Short mmCIF file of C-alpha atoms in Angstrom, two decimals:
data_model
loop_
_atom_site.label_atom_id
_atom_site.label_comp_id
_atom_site.label_asym_id
_atom_site.label_seq_id
_atom_site.Cartn_x
_atom_site.Cartn_y
_atom_site.Cartn_z
CA MET A 171 -13.48 -14.01 -20.20
CA ALA A 172 -10.63 -13.85 -22.90
CA GLY A 173 -9.28 -17.06 -21.73
CA HIS A 174 -8.96 -16.12 -17.53
CA SER A 175 -10.37 -17.66 -14.43
CA ILE A 176 -12.06 -16.49 -11.45
CA ASP A 177 -8.89 -17.26 -9.44
CA GLU A 178 -6.89 -15.04 -12.10
CA TYR A 179 -9.18 -12.12 -11.77
CA LEU A 180 -9.49 -12.58 -8.00
CA GLU A 181 -5.46 -13.10 -7.70
CA THR A 182 -5.26 -9.83 -9.90
CA ILE A 183 -7.58 -7.45 -7.69
CA TYR A 184 -5.65 -8.78 -4.47
CA PHE A 185 -2.63 -7.30 -6.18
CA LEU A 186 -4.36 -3.99 -6.91
CA ALA A 187 -6.23 -4.51 -3.30
CA PHE A 188 -2.79 -4.41 -1.71
CA PRO A 189 -0.50 -2.31 -3.12
CA VAL A 190 3.38 -2.03 -2.53
CA GLY A 191 3.81 1.39 -0.93
CA GLU A 192 2.35 4.37 -2.93
CA TYR A 193 2.19 1.91 -6.61
CA SER A 194 0.16 2.58 -8.92
CA PRO A 195 0.44 1.57 -12.49
CA PRO A 196 1.50 3.81 -15.28
CA SER A 197 -1.79 5.84 -16.94
CA LYS A 198 -2.66 9.41 -18.16
CA GLY A 199 -5.64 11.80 -17.03
CA THR A 200 -7.85 10.67 -14.16
CA ALA A 201 -7.51 7.71 -11.92
CA PRO A 202 -8.41 4.38 -14.06
CA THR A 203 -11.52 2.03 -12.55
CA LEU A 204 -10.48 -1.31 -10.75
CA ALA A 205 -12.33 -2.59 -14.27
CA VAL A 206 -10.03 -0.36 -16.55
CA ARG A 207 -6.66 -1.60 -14.45
CA VAL A 208 -7.63 -5.19 -14.12
CA ALA A 209 -8.26 -5.35 -17.82
CA ASP A 210 -4.75 -3.83 -18.48
CA MET A 211 -3.10 -6.03 -16.55
CA LEU A 212 -4.92 -9.47 -17.78
CA HIS A 213 -4.69 -7.80 -21.19
CA VAL A 214 -9.00 -8.37 -22.07
CA SER A 215 -11.52 -5.81 -23.24
CA ARG A 216 -12.39 -3.43 -20.36
CA ALA A 217 -15.84 -5.13 -21.11
CA SER A 218 -14.74 -8.39 -20.33
CA ALA A 219 -13.28 -6.91 -17.46
CA GLY A 220 -16.73 -5.68 -16.41
CA GLU A 221 -18.70 -8.51 -16.60
CA MET A 222 -16.37 -10.75 -14.95
CA LEU A 223 -16.10 -7.80 -11.92
CA LYS A 224 -20.22 -8.44 -11.94
CA ARG A 225 -20.06 -11.99 -11.59
CA LEU A 226 -17.55 -11.64 -8.78
CA GLU A 227 -20.12 -9.64 -7.30
CA ALA A 228 -23.04 -11.82 -7.89
CA GLU A 229 -21.01 -14.67 -6.19
CA GLY A 230 -20.35 -12.61 -2.88
CA LEU A 231 -16.60 -12.37 -3.72
CA VAL A 232 -16.86 -8.24 -4.59
CA GLU A 233 -19.00 -5.61 -3.39
CA ARG A 234 -19.06 -2.11 -4.32
CA GLY A 235 -17.78 0.62 -1.93
CA GLU A 236 -18.65 3.93 -0.61
CA HIS A 237 -17.40 5.36 -3.76
CA LYS A 238 -18.63 2.36 -5.83
CA GLU A 239 -15.50 0.68 -6.41
CA ALA A 240 -15.49 -2.56 -6.03
CA ILE A 241 -13.55 -3.87 -3.18
CA LEU A 242 -12.78 -8.02 -2.14
CA THR A 243 -15.75 -9.31 0.23
CA PRO A 244 -13.75 -11.12 3.70
CA ALA A 245 -15.05 -14.22 1.75
CA GLY A 246 -12.86 -12.92 -1.53
CA ARG A 247 -10.12 -12.03 0.08
CA GLU A 248 -10.02 -15.42 1.68
CA ARG A 249 -10.04 -17.09 -1.59
CA ALA A 250 -7.85 -14.31 -3.23
CA GLU A 251 -5.08 -15.49 -0.39
CA ARG A 252 -5.54 -19.19 -1.59
CA VAL A 253 -5.06 -18.40 -4.74
CA VAL A 254 -2.10 -16.20 -4.59
CA ARG A 255 -0.57 -18.78 -1.90
CA ARG A 256 -1.20 -21.98 -4.31
CA HIS A 257 0.55 -19.95 -7.33
CA ARG A 258 3.54 -19.14 -5.80
CA LEU A 259 4.42 -22.41 -4.37
CA ILE A 260 3.65 -23.94 -7.77
CA GLU A 261 6.18 -21.57 -9.12
CA ARG A 262 8.68 -23.03 -6.77
CA LEU A 263 7.88 -26.35 -7.63
CA LEU A 264 8.27 -25.56 -11.16
CA THR A 265 11.57 -23.73 -10.63
CA ASP A 266 13.01 -26.11 -7.98
CA PHE A 267 12.37 -29.63 -9.24
CA MET A 268 11.18 -29.11 -12.84
CA GLY A 269 13.94 -26.91 -14.48
CA TYR A 270 11.55 -24.34 -15.46
CA THR A 271 13.38 -20.80 -15.38
CA ALA A 272 11.44 -18.42 -12.71
CA ALA A 273 10.30 -16.25 -15.92
CA GLU A 274 8.78 -19.46 -17.46
CA SER A 275 7.13 -20.47 -13.94
CA HIS A 276 4.46 -17.58 -14.16
CA VAL A 277 2.45 -18.43 -16.94
CA GLN A 278 2.76 -22.24 -16.15
CA ALA A 279 1.39 -21.72 -12.94
CA ASP A 280 -1.29 -20.08 -13.72
CA LEU A 281 -2.45 -22.78 -16.41
CA LEU A 282 -2.03 -25.44 -13.53
CA GLY A 283 -3.58 -23.63 -10.56
CA ASP A 284 -7.04 -24.96 -10.45
CA THR A 285 -5.33 -28.87 -11.07
CA PHE A 286 -4.10 -28.53 -7.54
CA THR A 287 -5.98 -29.09 -4.63
CA ASP A 288 -5.58 -27.25 -1.27
CA ASP A 289 -4.32 -30.46 0.42
CA MET A 290 -1.68 -31.16 -2.59
CA ILE A 291 -0.56 -27.56 -2.18
CA ASP A 292 0.51 -28.35 1.78
CA ARG A 293 2.25 -31.26 0.84
CA ILE A 294 4.25 -29.33 -2.23
CA GLU A 295 4.92 -26.60 0.50
CA SER A 296 6.14 -29.27 2.98
CA ARG A 297 8.14 -30.83 0.42
CA LEU A 298 9.93 -27.35 -0.80
CA GLY A 299 10.72 -27.03 2.81
CA ASP A 300 8.56 -24.33 3.56
CA PRO A 301 9.72 -21.46 1.47
CA ASP A 302 9.21 -18.04 2.22
CA ARG A 303 9.18 -16.55 -1.25
CA CYS A 304 8.27 -17.51 -4.98
CA PRO A 305 11.06 -17.07 -7.32
CA HIS A 306 10.13 -13.60 -8.08
CA GLY A 307 10.49 -12.18 -4.37
CA TRP A 308 6.77 -12.21 -3.47
CA PRO A 309 6.08 -13.96 0.51
CA VAL A 310 4.07 -17.17 0.48
CA ASP A 311 2.48 -15.69 3.43
CA THR A 312 0.17 -13.25 2.28
CA ALA A 313 0.02 -11.76 5.92
CA PHE A 314 3.96 -10.98 5.66
CA GLU A 315 3.08 -10.08 1.99
CA GLN A 316 0.83 -7.41 3.42
CA ALA A 317 3.21 -5.82 6.30
CA GLU A 318 5.73 -5.82 3.89
CA ASN A 319 4.18 -3.82 1.69
CA ARG A 320 4.70 -0.94 3.82
CA GLU A 321 8.56 -1.26 3.65
CA LEU A 322 8.77 -1.36 -0.23
CA ARG A 323 8.63 1.40 -2.78
CA ALA A 324 8.33 0.97 -6.69
CA LEU A 325 11.87 1.73 -8.18
CA ALA A 326 10.06 4.96 -10.14
CA GLU A 327 9.04 6.58 -6.55
CA LEU A 328 12.60 5.99 -5.40
CA GLU A 329 14.56 9.37 -5.42
CA PRO A 330 17.62 9.99 -7.82
CA GLY A 331 20.83 8.80 -5.71
CA ARG A 332 19.18 6.34 -3.56
CA SER A 333 20.41 3.11 -3.65
CA ALA A 334 18.48 0.04 -2.70
CA GLU A 335 18.04 -3.80 -2.81
CA ILE A 336 15.29 -5.40 -5.66
CA VAL A 337 12.88 -7.21 -3.57
CA ARG A 338 10.16 -8.20 -5.72
CA LEU A 339 9.47 -8.03 -9.19
CA ALA A 340 5.68 -7.38 -10.94
CA GLU A 341 4.41 -10.53 -12.53
CA HIS A 342 1.19 -9.63 -14.28
CA ASP A 343 3.34 -8.74 -18.00
CA GLY A 344 4.89 -11.79 -18.74
CA GLU A 345 6.95 -9.58 -21.33
CA LEU A 346 8.21 -7.31 -18.71
CA LEU A 347 9.27 -10.42 -16.38
CA HIS A 348 11.35 -12.31 -18.93
CA TRP A 349 13.03 -8.86 -19.60
CA TYR A 350 14.12 -8.52 -15.99
CA TYR A 351 15.74 -11.80 -15.96
CA GLU A 352 17.84 -10.92 -19.29
CA GLU A 353 18.95 -7.69 -17.87
CA GLY A 354 19.76 -9.11 -14.52
CA LEU A 355 17.11 -7.22 -12.45
CA VAL A 356 15.95 -9.79 -10.42
CA PRO A 357 15.55 -10.09 -6.16
CA GLY A 358 18.28 -9.89 -4.07
CA ALA A 359 20.43 -7.28 -7.08
CA TYR A 360 21.35 -3.73 -5.72
CA ILE A 361 20.74 -0.91 -8.29
CA GLU A 362 20.90 3.12 -8.26
CA LEU A 363 18.92 5.50 -9.12
CA ARG A 364 21.17 7.80 -11.13
CA GLU A 365 18.31 9.98 -12.95
CA ALA A 366 15.10 10.25 -13.04
CA GLN A 367 12.37 11.71 -15.74
CA PRO A 368 8.85 10.29 -14.61
CA ALA A 369 7.26 13.07 -17.27
CA ALA A 370 9.43 11.63 -20.26
CA GLY A 371 8.62 8.01 -18.51
CA HIS A 372 13.14 7.75 -18.58
CA PHE A 373 14.85 6.04 -15.92
CA THR A 374 18.72 5.66 -15.57
CA VAL A 375 19.65 3.07 -13.30
CA ALA A 376 23.24 1.08 -12.10
CA LEU A 377 23.71 -2.41 -11.96
CA ASP A 378 27.09 -3.58 -10.96
CA GLY A 379 28.54 -0.41 -12.14
CA GLU A 380 26.68 -0.37 -15.51
CA GLU A 381 24.46 2.49 -16.42
CA ARG A 382 21.16 1.58 -18.51
CA ALA A 383 17.96 3.27 -19.08
CA ILE A 384 14.71 1.69 -18.48
CA GLY A 385 11.31 2.84 -19.36
CA GLU A 386 8.68 4.01 -16.63
CA ARG A 387 6.85 0.44 -16.95
CA ALA A 388 9.61 -1.58 -15.71
CA ALA A 389 10.30 1.32 -12.71
CA ALA A 390 6.98 0.76 -12.14
CA GLY A 391 7.04 -3.11 -11.69
CA LEU A 392 10.64 -2.86 -9.79
CA PHE A 393 9.96 -3.07 -5.99
CA VAL A 394 12.57 -2.45 -3.65
CA ARG A 395 13.62 -1.40 -0.18
CA ALA A 396 15.86 1.63 -0.30
CA ALA A 397 19.73 1.08 1.13
#
């Protein structure tokens, strides 16, 4: 399936199942199906995503909801949460001990995920000093993450004139993730939304007193806490 493992699909479905605020990816026309959203995030064909969703359903990790949508089963959610925790701790290992940049760590963590057992991940967490978050601001504790989701919003949803702290960065787009770090749009930075033109996909923000224009995709992937 275009080189993506079951765990990578589960991680993506988990992200969509527990959104930040009212997060939804930029789209045109009618609301996209889960297969379409997963395909877009993993950069695979819709047919490949659909086939993997069928496989996940056959393995009892995904089921069809009331409106035929695919949702995580209890077993699927448990596995997805383990995958997410493992991924975030590996990212911290890579940045804290191996010299990888925060942007590089995401791709490498995807490649390394299947090589670490649960016991190894527990030991890594302990050796790291039980970190709260991955380099991109996502909590290691998924229960805390899901509770915090209600406090955050995508920058694209903020009202012009509001200031906010960047708390998390969307990880699924590697090029965009690198761009965030290059532009200084990182967890802990404070920004002000000066202007929003959602219909045109244009937003103007101020960072350290300097105005800059960002697109809809970037604004939708910056998860902030309003000041």
